[in-house]
């Protein structure tokens, strides 16, 4: 379902990836995209969305690409450890992130440069698949907010649902047939204008982060027709329930 034609040059990596990934998704998903016109046709911007499955970066890329933009991801550095895969990902413009290390600063700078060059950067503010028992967005990291405040770019919130039915979190056996419905609802840009002129204190960054997550959560509430919990799951306080489950099984 191409909504807009891609204006940028695809490059060899995208020439290989697009036919393969689109063929896979067209055969395994039924798509409902809502509000896609909120994705800018030109200029740099952030797509910020909730994370529910290891497959949802593919469905998110499908949404972005078919609205005429090439997605660039802040991706786990481990994906780049394989030389062949790492070369491919870098050729496709993807940005490796080593979390909680000094190298994360380089990823931040690369994302800022990409946006200033007019590109689309896809960010999962939670930085990992949600641990919330109801699959609602968790408390987020500050990367998307800091990049947005630095560049002044639009932050487009997306609430997505359905990819977890294809591949549940931290499982290895996909369920691809019959085709699953994947819904992505794209909201209007998050209002950060009043924060951009203020000194970038932790309080300001936290406020921007909260606004981004509230916008993502609102879009997901509309998709699911449900109300999210009043407080977001916080892994620093409540722990990683998937690790707890693995330990319990080990016993």
Short mmCIF file of C-alpha atoms in Angstrom, two decimals:
data_model
loop_
_atom_site.label_atom_id
_atom_site.label_comp_id
_atom_site.label_asym_id
_atom_site.label_seq_id
_atom_site.Cartn_x
_atom_site.Cartn_y
_atom_site.Cartn_z
CA UNK A 1 0.00 0.00 0.00
CA UNK A 2 2.30 2.75 -1.23
CA UNK A 3 0.91 6.09 -0.09
CA UNK A 4 3.79 8.26 -1.28
CA UNK A 5 6.64 7.47 -3.60
CA UNK A 6 10.13 7.46 -2.17
CA UNK A 7 12.00 10.61 -3.17
CA UNK A 8 15.43 9.57 -1.84
CA UNK A 9 17.82 7.17 -3.55
CA UNK A 10 17.39 3.72 -2.07
CA UNK A 11 20.99 2.52 -2.30
CA UNK A 12 22.07 -1.09 -2.75
CA UNK A 13 21.16 -2.20 0.80
CA UNK A 14 17.59 -0.95 0.50
CA UNK A 15 17.36 -2.39 -3.02
CA UNK A 16 17.99 -5.81 -1.49
CA UNK A 17 16.00 -5.37 1.73
CA UNK A 18 12.80 -3.77 0.46
CA UNK A 19 11.59 -6.56 -1.88
CA UNK A 20 12.43 -9.26 0.67
CA UNK A 21 10.88 -7.56 3.72
CA UNK A 22 7.81 -6.25 1.90
CA UNK A 23 7.10 -9.64 0.38
CA UNK A 24 7.33 -11.24 3.82
CA UNK A 25 5.04 -8.66 5.43
CA UNK A 26 2.50 -8.62 2.62
CA UNK A 27 2.14 -12.39 2.94
CA UNK A 28 1.92 -12.49 6.75
CA UNK A 29 0.08 -9.31 7.81
CA UNK A 30 -3.10 -7.37 7.22
CA UNK A 31 -2.30 -3.70 7.72
CA UNK A 32 -4.34 -0.81 9.05
CA UNK A 33 -2.50 2.48 9.02
CA UNK A 34 -4.20 5.47 10.58
CA UNK A 35 -2.99 9.06 10.38
CA UNK A 36 -0.04 8.36 8.09
CA UNK A 37 -0.31 11.87 6.65
CA UNK A 38 1.23 13.07 9.92
CA UNK A 39 4.55 11.62 8.75
CA UNK A 40 6.39 14.57 7.13
CA UNK A 41 7.03 14.31 3.40
CA UNK A 42 10.33 16.17 3.69
CA UNK A 43 12.82 17.22 6.36
CA UNK A 44 14.28 15.49 9.36
CA UNK A 45 12.06 14.04 12.06
CA UNK A 46 11.76 11.35 14.71
CA UNK A 47 9.26 8.52 14.66
CA UNK A 48 8.75 7.45 18.29
CA UNK A 49 6.79 4.28 18.98
CA UNK A 50 6.08 1.56 21.53
CA UNK A 51 8.00 -1.72 21.36
CA UNK A 52 6.06 -5.01 21.58
CA UNK A 53 7.96 -7.60 19.50
CA UNK A 54 11.28 -8.26 17.81
CA UNK A 55 9.32 -8.13 14.54
CA UNK A 56 7.83 -4.67 14.97
CA UNK A 57 10.88 -2.82 13.58
CA UNK A 58 9.96 -4.47 10.26
CA UNK A 59 6.31 -3.39 10.43
CA UNK A 60 7.38 0.12 11.46
CA UNK A 61 9.79 0.27 8.53
CA UNK A 62 6.95 -0.80 6.24
CA UNK A 63 4.80 2.08 7.49
CA UNK A 64 7.56 4.66 7.07
CA UNK A 65 8.79 3.40 3.70
CA UNK A 66 5.33 3.27 2.16
CA UNK A 67 4.84 6.88 3.18
CA UNK A 68 7.84 7.84 1.09
CA UNK A 69 10.64 7.92 3.67
CA UNK A 70 13.68 5.76 4.42
CA UNK A 71 13.82 4.71 8.09
CA UNK A 72 17.04 4.90 10.07
CA UNK A 73 17.08 3.06 13.38
CA UNK A 74 19.04 3.40 16.57
CA UNK A 75 19.79 -0.33 16.73
CA UNK A 76 21.41 -2.56 19.35
CA UNK A 77 25.14 -2.71 18.75
CA UNK A 78 25.07 -6.51 19.03
CA UNK A 79 23.39 -6.69 15.63
CA UNK A 80 26.54 -5.21 14.13
CA UNK A 81 28.91 -7.77 15.64
CA UNK A 82 28.52 -10.06 12.64
CA UNK A 83 30.75 -8.50 9.97
CA UNK A 84 28.43 -9.19 7.03
CA UNK A 85 25.27 -8.08 8.82
CA UNK A 86 27.04 -5.08 10.31
CA UNK A 87 28.25 -3.98 6.87
CA UNK A 88 24.74 -4.36 5.49
CA UNK A 89 23.12 -2.41 8.33
CA UNK A 90 25.63 0.43 8.12
CA UNK A 91 25.16 0.57 4.34
CA UNK A 92 21.41 0.94 4.99
CA UNK A 93 22.14 3.89 7.28
CA UNK A 94 21.34 2.18 10.58
CA UNK A 95 23.02 3.50 13.73
CA UNK A 96 24.57 1.13 16.32
CA UNK A 97 23.96 1.93 19.99
CA UNK A 98 25.97 0.56 22.90
CA UNK A 99 23.65 1.22 25.78
CA UNK A 100 24.92 2.68 29.05
CA UNK A 101 28.40 3.28 27.61
CA UNK A 102 30.35 6.28 26.37
CA UNK A 103 29.80 5.02 22.81
CA UNK A 104 26.11 5.88 23.19
CA UNK A 105 27.19 9.51 22.79
CA UNK A 106 28.36 8.69 19.26
CA UNK A 107 24.97 7.22 18.42
CA UNK A 108 23.30 10.37 19.73
CA UNK A 109 25.55 12.54 17.56
CA UNK A 110 24.88 10.35 14.50
CA UNK A 111 21.12 10.63 15.04
CA UNK A 112 21.37 14.40 15.38
CA UNK A 113 23.42 14.60 12.17
CA UNK A 114 20.93 12.38 10.32
CA UNK A 115 17.99 14.56 11.31
CA UNK A 116 19.83 17.74 10.40
CA UNK A 117 20.51 16.12 7.02
CA UNK A 118 16.75 15.77 6.53
CA UNK A 119 16.38 12.09 7.36
CA UNK A 120 13.84 10.05 9.34
CA UNK A 121 15.12 8.42 12.54
CA UNK A 122 13.01 5.73 14.20
CA UNK A 123 13.40 5.49 17.97
CA UNK A 124 11.90 3.22 20.60
CA UNK A 125 12.05 5.47 23.70
CA UNK A 126 11.66 2.42 25.98
CA UNK A 127 14.90 1.05 24.45
CA UNK A 128 13.59 -2.51 24.76
CA UNK A 129 10.41 -4.55 24.45
CA UNK A 130 7.92 -3.57 27.13
CA UNK A 131 7.83 -5.60 30.34
CA UNK A 132 4.42 -4.25 31.31
CA UNK A 133 2.06 -7.25 31.89
CA UNK A 134 -0.61 -5.58 29.76
CA UNK A 135 1.89 -4.70 27.00
CA UNK A 136 1.52 -0.97 27.65
CA UNK A 137 4.48 1.41 27.15
CA UNK A 138 6.99 1.52 30.03
CA UNK A 139 8.93 4.36 31.54
CA UNK A 140 11.26 5.59 28.80
CA UNK A 141 14.87 6.59 28.29
CA UNK A 142 15.61 10.20 27.42
CA UNK A 143 17.31 9.76 24.02
CA UNK A 144 14.39 10.75 21.79
CA UNK A 145 13.68 13.83 23.90
CA UNK A 146 17.30 14.98 23.93
CA UNK A 147 17.62 14.56 20.17
CA UNK A 148 14.36 16.44 19.60
CA UNK A 149 15.38 19.31 21.88
CA UNK A 150 18.81 19.53 20.23
CA UNK A 151 17.52 19.60 16.65
CA UNK A 152 14.08 21.17 17.01
CA UNK A 153 12.70 18.43 14.75
CA UNK A 154 9.14 17.09 14.87
CA UNK A 155 8.54 14.02 17.02
CA UNK A 156 5.80 11.86 15.52
CA UNK A 157 4.19 9.46 18.03
CA UNK A 158 3.01 6.05 16.82
CA UNK A 159 0.97 3.52 18.76
CA UNK A 160 1.26 0.04 17.26
CA UNK A 161 -0.43 -3.28 17.97
CA UNK A 162 -0.47 -6.73 16.40
CA UNK A 163 3.17 -7.68 15.85
CA UNK A 164 3.22 -9.42 19.25
CA UNK A 165 0.74 -11.95 17.87
CA UNK A 166 3.23 -12.85 15.14
CA UNK A 167 6.15 -13.18 17.54
CA UNK A 168 5.54 -12.87 21.27
CA UNK A 169 8.20 -11.05 23.32
CA UNK A 170 11.37 -13.07 23.86
CA UNK A 171 10.11 -16.19 22.15
CA UNK A 172 11.69 -17.95 19.18
CA UNK A 173 8.69 -19.54 17.46
CA UNK A 174 6.76 -17.15 15.19
CA UNK A 175 3.08 -17.61 14.39
CA UNK A 176 2.76 -16.16 10.92
CA UNK A 177 -0.38 -17.82 9.53
CA UNK A 178 -3.18 -17.06 9.23
CA UNK A 179 -2.17 -13.47 8.58
CA UNK A 180 -2.29 -11.19 11.61
CA UNK A 181 -3.70 -7.68 11.63
CA UNK A 182 -1.14 -4.99 12.40
CA UNK A 183 -2.47 -1.55 13.32
CA UNK A 184 -0.31 1.56 13.45
CA UNK A 185 -1.84 4.86 14.47
CA UNK A 186 0.24 7.96 13.73
CA UNK A 187 -0.41 11.03 15.86
CA UNK A 188 0.30 14.70 15.32
CA UNK A 189 3.73 16.02 16.33
CA UNK A 190 4.34 16.16 20.07
CA UNK A 191 4.24 19.76 21.33
CA UNK A 192 7.70 20.55 22.70
CA UNK A 193 7.98 24.17 21.60
CA UNK A 194 7.87 25.68 25.09
CA UNK A 195 10.69 23.39 26.21
CA UNK A 196 13.06 24.05 23.33
CA UNK A 197 13.85 27.62 24.44
CA UNK A 198 14.65 26.60 28.01
CA UNK A 199 17.92 25.42 29.50
CA UNK A 200 18.25 21.67 28.95
CA UNK A 201 18.07 20.61 32.58
CA UNK A 202 17.16 17.06 33.66
CA UNK A 203 13.69 18.35 34.56
CA UNK A 204 13.15 19.73 31.05
CA UNK A 205 14.41 16.54 29.39
CA UNK A 206 12.18 14.45 31.65
CA UNK A 207 9.17 16.60 30.80
CA UNK A 208 9.85 16.19 27.08
CA UNK A 209 10.23 12.43 27.56
CA UNK A 210 6.95 12.24 29.47
CA UNK A 211 5.12 14.16 26.75
CA UNK A 212 6.47 11.84 24.06
CA UNK A 213 5.45 8.73 25.99
CA UNK A 214 2.04 10.17 26.81
CA UNK A 215 1.46 10.81 23.10
CA UNK A 216 2.54 7.27 22.15
CA UNK A 217 0.37 5.79 24.89
CA UNK A 218 -2.63 7.84 23.78
CA UNK A 219 -2.32 6.54 20.23
CA UNK A 220 -2.10 2.98 21.56
CA UNK A 221 -5.18 3.53 23.74
CA UNK A 222 -7.09 4.57 20.63
CA UNK A 223 -5.89 1.50 18.76
CA UNK A 224 -6.78 -0.91 21.56
CA UNK A 225 -9.93 0.86 22.76
CA UNK A 226 -8.64 0.58 26.32
CA UNK A 227 -7.15 2.82 28.98
CA UNK A 228 -3.50 2.45 29.94
CA UNK A 229 -2.46 2.14 33.62
CA UNK A 230 -2.09 5.45 35.45
CA UNK A 231 1.57 4.68 36.19
CA UNK A 232 4.03 3.27 33.66
CA UNK A 233 5.94 0.10 34.39
CA UNK A 234 9.43 0.97 35.62
CA UNK A 235 12.05 -1.75 35.19
CA UNK A 236 14.38 0.04 37.61
CA UNK A 237 11.78 -0.39 40.35
CA UNK A 238 9.72 -3.41 39.31
CA UNK A 239 12.46 -5.41 37.62
CA UNK A 240 12.50 -7.46 34.44
CA UNK A 241 9.61 -9.91 34.59
CA UNK A 242 10.99 -11.93 31.66
CA UNK A 243 14.22 -12.61 33.57
CA UNK A 244 12.17 -13.55 36.61
CA UNK A 245 10.18 -16.02 34.51
CA UNK A 246 13.36 -17.56 33.10
CA UNK A 247 14.81 -17.97 36.61
CA UNK A 248 11.59 -19.56 37.81
CA UNK A 249 11.65 -22.06 34.96
CA UNK A 250 15.29 -22.80 35.69
CA UNK A 251 14.39 -23.78 39.20
#
